[in-house]
Short mmCIF file of C-alpha atoms in Angstrom, two decimals:
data_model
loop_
_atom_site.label_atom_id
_atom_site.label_comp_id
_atom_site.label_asym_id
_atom_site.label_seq_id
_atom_site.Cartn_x
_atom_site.Cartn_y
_atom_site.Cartn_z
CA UNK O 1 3.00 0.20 -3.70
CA UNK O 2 1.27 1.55 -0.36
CA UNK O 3 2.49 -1.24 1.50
CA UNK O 4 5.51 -0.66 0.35
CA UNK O 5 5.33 3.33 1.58
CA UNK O 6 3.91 2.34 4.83
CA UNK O 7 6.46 -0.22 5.46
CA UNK O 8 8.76 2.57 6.16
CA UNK O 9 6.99 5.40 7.45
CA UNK O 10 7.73 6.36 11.10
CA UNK O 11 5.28 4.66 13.80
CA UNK O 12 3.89 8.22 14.92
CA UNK O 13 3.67 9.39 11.35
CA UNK O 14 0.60 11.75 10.72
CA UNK O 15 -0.44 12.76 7.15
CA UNK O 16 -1.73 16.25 8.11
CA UNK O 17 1.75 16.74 9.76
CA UNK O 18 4.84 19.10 8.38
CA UNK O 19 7.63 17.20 8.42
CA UNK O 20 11.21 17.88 7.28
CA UNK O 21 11.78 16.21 4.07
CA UNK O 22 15.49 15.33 3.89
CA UNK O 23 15.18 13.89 7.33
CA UNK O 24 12.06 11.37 6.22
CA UNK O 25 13.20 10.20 3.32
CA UNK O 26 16.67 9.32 5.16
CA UNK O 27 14.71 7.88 8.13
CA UNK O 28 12.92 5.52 5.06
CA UNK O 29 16.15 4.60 3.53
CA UNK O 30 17.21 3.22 6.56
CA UNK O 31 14.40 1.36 7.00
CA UNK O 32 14.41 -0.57 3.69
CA UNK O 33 17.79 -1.26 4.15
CA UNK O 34 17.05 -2.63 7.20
CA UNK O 35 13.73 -5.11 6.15
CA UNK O 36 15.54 -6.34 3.29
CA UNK O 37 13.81 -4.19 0.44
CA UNK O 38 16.66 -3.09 -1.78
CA UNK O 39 14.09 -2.30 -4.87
CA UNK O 40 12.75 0.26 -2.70
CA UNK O 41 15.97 1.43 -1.48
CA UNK O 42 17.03 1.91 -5.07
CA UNK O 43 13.76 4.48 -5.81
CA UNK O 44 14.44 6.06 -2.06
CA UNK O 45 18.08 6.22 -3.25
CA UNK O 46 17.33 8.25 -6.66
CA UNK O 47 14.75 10.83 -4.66
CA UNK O 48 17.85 11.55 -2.16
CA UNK O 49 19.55 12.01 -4.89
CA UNK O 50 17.19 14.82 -6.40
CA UNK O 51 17.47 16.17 -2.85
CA UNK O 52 20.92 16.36 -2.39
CA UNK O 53 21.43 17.84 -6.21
CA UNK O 54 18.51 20.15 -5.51
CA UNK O 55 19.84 21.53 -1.80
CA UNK O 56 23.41 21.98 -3.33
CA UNK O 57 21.84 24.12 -5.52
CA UNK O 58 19.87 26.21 -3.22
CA UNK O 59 22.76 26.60 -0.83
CA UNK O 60 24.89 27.90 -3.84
CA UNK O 61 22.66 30.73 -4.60
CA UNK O 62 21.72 31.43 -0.70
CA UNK O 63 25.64 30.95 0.72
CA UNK O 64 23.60 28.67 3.27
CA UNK O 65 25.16 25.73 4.11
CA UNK O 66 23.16 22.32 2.76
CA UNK O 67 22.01 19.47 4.61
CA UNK O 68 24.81 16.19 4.25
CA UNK O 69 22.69 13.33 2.56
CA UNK O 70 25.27 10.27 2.94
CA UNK O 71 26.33 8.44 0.07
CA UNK O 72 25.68 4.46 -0.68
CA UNK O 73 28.97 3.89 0.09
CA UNK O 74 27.96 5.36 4.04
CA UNK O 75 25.75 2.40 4.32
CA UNK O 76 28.57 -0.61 3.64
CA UNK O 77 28.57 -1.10 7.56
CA UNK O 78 25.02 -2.47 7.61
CA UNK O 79 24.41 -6.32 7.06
CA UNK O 80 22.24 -6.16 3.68
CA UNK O 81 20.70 -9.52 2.80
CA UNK O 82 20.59 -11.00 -0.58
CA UNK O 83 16.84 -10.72 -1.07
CA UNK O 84 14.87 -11.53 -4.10
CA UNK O 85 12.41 -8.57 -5.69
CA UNK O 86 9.07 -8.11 -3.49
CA UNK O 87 7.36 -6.49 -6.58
CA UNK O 88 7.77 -8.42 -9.27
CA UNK O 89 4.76 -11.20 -9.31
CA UNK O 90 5.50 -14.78 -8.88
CA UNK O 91 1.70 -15.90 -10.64
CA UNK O 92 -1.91 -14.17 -10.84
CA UNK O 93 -5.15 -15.16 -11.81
CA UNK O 94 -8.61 -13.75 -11.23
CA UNK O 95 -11.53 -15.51 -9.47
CA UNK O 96 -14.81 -14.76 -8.94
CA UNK O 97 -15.19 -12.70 -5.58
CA UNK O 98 -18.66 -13.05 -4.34
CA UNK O 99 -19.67 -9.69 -3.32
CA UNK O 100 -16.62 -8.49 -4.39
CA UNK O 101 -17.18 -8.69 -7.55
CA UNK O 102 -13.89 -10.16 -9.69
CA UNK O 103 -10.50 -10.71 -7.53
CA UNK O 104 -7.24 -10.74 -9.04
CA UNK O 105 -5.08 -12.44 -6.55
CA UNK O 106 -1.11 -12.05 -6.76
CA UNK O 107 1.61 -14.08 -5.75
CA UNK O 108 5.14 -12.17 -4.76
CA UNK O 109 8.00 -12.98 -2.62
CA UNK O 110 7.81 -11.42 0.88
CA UNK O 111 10.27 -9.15 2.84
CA UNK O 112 11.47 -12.03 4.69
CA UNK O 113 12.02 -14.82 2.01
CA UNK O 114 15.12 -16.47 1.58
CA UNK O 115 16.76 -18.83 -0.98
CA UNK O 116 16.58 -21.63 1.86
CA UNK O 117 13.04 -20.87 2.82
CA UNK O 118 10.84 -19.31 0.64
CA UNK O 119 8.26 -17.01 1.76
CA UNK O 120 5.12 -16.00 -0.67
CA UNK O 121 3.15 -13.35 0.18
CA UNK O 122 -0.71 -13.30 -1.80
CA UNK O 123 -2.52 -10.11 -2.48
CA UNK O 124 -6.24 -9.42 -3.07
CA UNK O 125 -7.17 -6.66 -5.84
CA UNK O 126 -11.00 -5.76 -6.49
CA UNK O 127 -11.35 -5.04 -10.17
CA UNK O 128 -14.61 -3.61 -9.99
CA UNK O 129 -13.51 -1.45 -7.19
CA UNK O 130 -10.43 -1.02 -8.33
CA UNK O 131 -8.35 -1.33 -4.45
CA UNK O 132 -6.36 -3.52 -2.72
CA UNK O 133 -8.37 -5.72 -0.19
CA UNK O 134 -7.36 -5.41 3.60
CA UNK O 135 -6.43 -9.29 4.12
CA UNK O 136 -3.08 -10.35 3.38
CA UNK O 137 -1.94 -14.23 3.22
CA UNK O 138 2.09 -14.98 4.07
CA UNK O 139 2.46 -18.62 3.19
CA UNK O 140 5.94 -20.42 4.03
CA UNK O 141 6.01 -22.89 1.03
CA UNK O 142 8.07 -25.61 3.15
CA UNK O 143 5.01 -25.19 5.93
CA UNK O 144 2.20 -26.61 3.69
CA UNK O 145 0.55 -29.86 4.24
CA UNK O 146 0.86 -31.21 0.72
CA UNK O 147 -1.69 -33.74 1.50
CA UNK O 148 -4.84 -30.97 2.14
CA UNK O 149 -3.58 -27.92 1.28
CA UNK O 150 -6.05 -25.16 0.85
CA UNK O 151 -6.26 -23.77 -3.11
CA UNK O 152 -4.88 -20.34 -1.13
CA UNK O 153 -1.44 -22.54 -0.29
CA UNK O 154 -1.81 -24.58 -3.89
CA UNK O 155 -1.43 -21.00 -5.62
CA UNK O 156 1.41 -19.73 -3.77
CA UNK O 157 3.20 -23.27 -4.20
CA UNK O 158 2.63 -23.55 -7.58
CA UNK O 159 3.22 -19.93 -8.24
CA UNK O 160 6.57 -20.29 -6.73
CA UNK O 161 7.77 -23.39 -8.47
CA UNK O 162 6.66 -21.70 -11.66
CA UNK O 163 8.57 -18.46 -10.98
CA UNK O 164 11.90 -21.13 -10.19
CA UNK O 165 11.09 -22.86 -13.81
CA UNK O 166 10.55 -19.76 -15.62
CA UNK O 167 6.99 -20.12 -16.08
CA UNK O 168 4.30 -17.54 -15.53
CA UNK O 169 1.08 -18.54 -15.12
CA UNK O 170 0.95 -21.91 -15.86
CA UNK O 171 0.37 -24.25 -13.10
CA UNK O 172 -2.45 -22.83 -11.23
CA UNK O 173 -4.05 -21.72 -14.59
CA UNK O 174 -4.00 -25.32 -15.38
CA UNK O 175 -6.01 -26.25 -12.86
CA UNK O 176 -8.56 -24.14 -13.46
CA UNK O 177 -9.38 -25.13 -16.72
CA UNK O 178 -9.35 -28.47 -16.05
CA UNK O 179 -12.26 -27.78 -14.36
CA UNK O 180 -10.96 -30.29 -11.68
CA UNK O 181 -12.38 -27.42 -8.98
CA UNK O 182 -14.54 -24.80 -9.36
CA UNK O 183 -14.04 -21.46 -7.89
CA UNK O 184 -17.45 -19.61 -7.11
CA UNK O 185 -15.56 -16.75 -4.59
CA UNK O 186 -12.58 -15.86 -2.13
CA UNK O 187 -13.87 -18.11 0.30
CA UNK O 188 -13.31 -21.37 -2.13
CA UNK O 189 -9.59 -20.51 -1.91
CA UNK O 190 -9.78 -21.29 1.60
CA UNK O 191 -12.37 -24.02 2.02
CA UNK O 192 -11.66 -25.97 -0.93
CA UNK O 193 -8.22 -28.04 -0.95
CA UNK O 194 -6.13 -30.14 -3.24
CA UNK O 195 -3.31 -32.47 -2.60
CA UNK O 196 0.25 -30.93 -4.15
CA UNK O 197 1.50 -34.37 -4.19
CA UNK O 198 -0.45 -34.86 -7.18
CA UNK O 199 1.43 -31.65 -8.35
CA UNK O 200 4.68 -32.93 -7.78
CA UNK O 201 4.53 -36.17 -9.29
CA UNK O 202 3.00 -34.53 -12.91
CA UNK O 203 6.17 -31.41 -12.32
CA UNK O 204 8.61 -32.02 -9.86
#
């Protein structure tokens, strides 16, 4: 994902620029490594890889000597946290977006989520248009007020409990056909609310 990408691009990083390959894609390794994102480490891992096999062979057949990409086992001195996948999707559905057309929102874990205290982070796709929208929502799922939480901090909670029950899809999907609320655009996620403690007592 671009996020993903730009989450480990250097600061002063400049498309139109030339840089040195090797070096960037060690410089992103790093990085991963060092925000928690070990699914993207693995892919970084697997184009070093092609690098290192592909520079081995060039230096065979120009007696030049290759550039050293370290092995995994180089990285054992850094302090990798056990992190669960920020790809894989915790719940979706799609709304109505106003102008927008129709919004497929998506519920994954963040960078910074932990077993202890879980972190959801909620994406915005345009169908119609067919891109990501700019906003971002990180919701600490310990942090909501149960009692009035917006439908935003309803998905991500119910999203998450579903992903620790080994549903997909169910909760929040619920809801909506119930018909209980009615979702017009984006902006009902935010100014319409529902109390989780309702939630709890029917699944907890």
């Amino acid at each position: 994902m671009d996020s993903s990408l730009d989450a480990v691009k250097p600061s002063d990083f400049v498309p139109e620029n030339t840089y040195n390959f090797v070096d960037l894609a060690e410089y992103a390794k790093h990085t991963a490594i060092t925000i928690g994102n070990m699914s993207l480490f693995s892919e970084l891992q697997k184009i070093a890889s092609a690098i290192e096999s592909f520079m081995k062979n060039t230096a065979q057949a120009t007696n030049t000597p290759s550039h050293v990409i370290r092995t995994f086992d180089d990285y054992n001195n850094f302090d990798i946290k056990s992190q669960p996948s920020t790809m894989e999707e915790l719940g979706s559905c799609v709304i109505g977006g106003g102008n927008e057309g129709a919004i497929k929102i998506a519920a994954t874990f963040h960078e910074s989520s932990t077993g202890e205290h879980p972190i959801v982070s909620i994406r915005f796709y345009s169908i119609n248009n067919r891109v990501y929208l700019t906003n971002r929502d990180i919701i600490g799922i310990d942090n909501i007020y149960k009692a009035n939480a917006s439908l935003i901090e309803a998905f991500a909670y119910m999203s998450y409990h579903d992903y620790i029950n080994n549903h997909f899809n169910y909760s929040f999907d619920k809801l909506l056909i119930s018909d209980s609320i009615e979702i017009d655009s984006l902006d009902d996620m935010y100014n319409k609310h529902y109390d989780l403690r309702i939630y709890d007592k029917l699944y907890a």
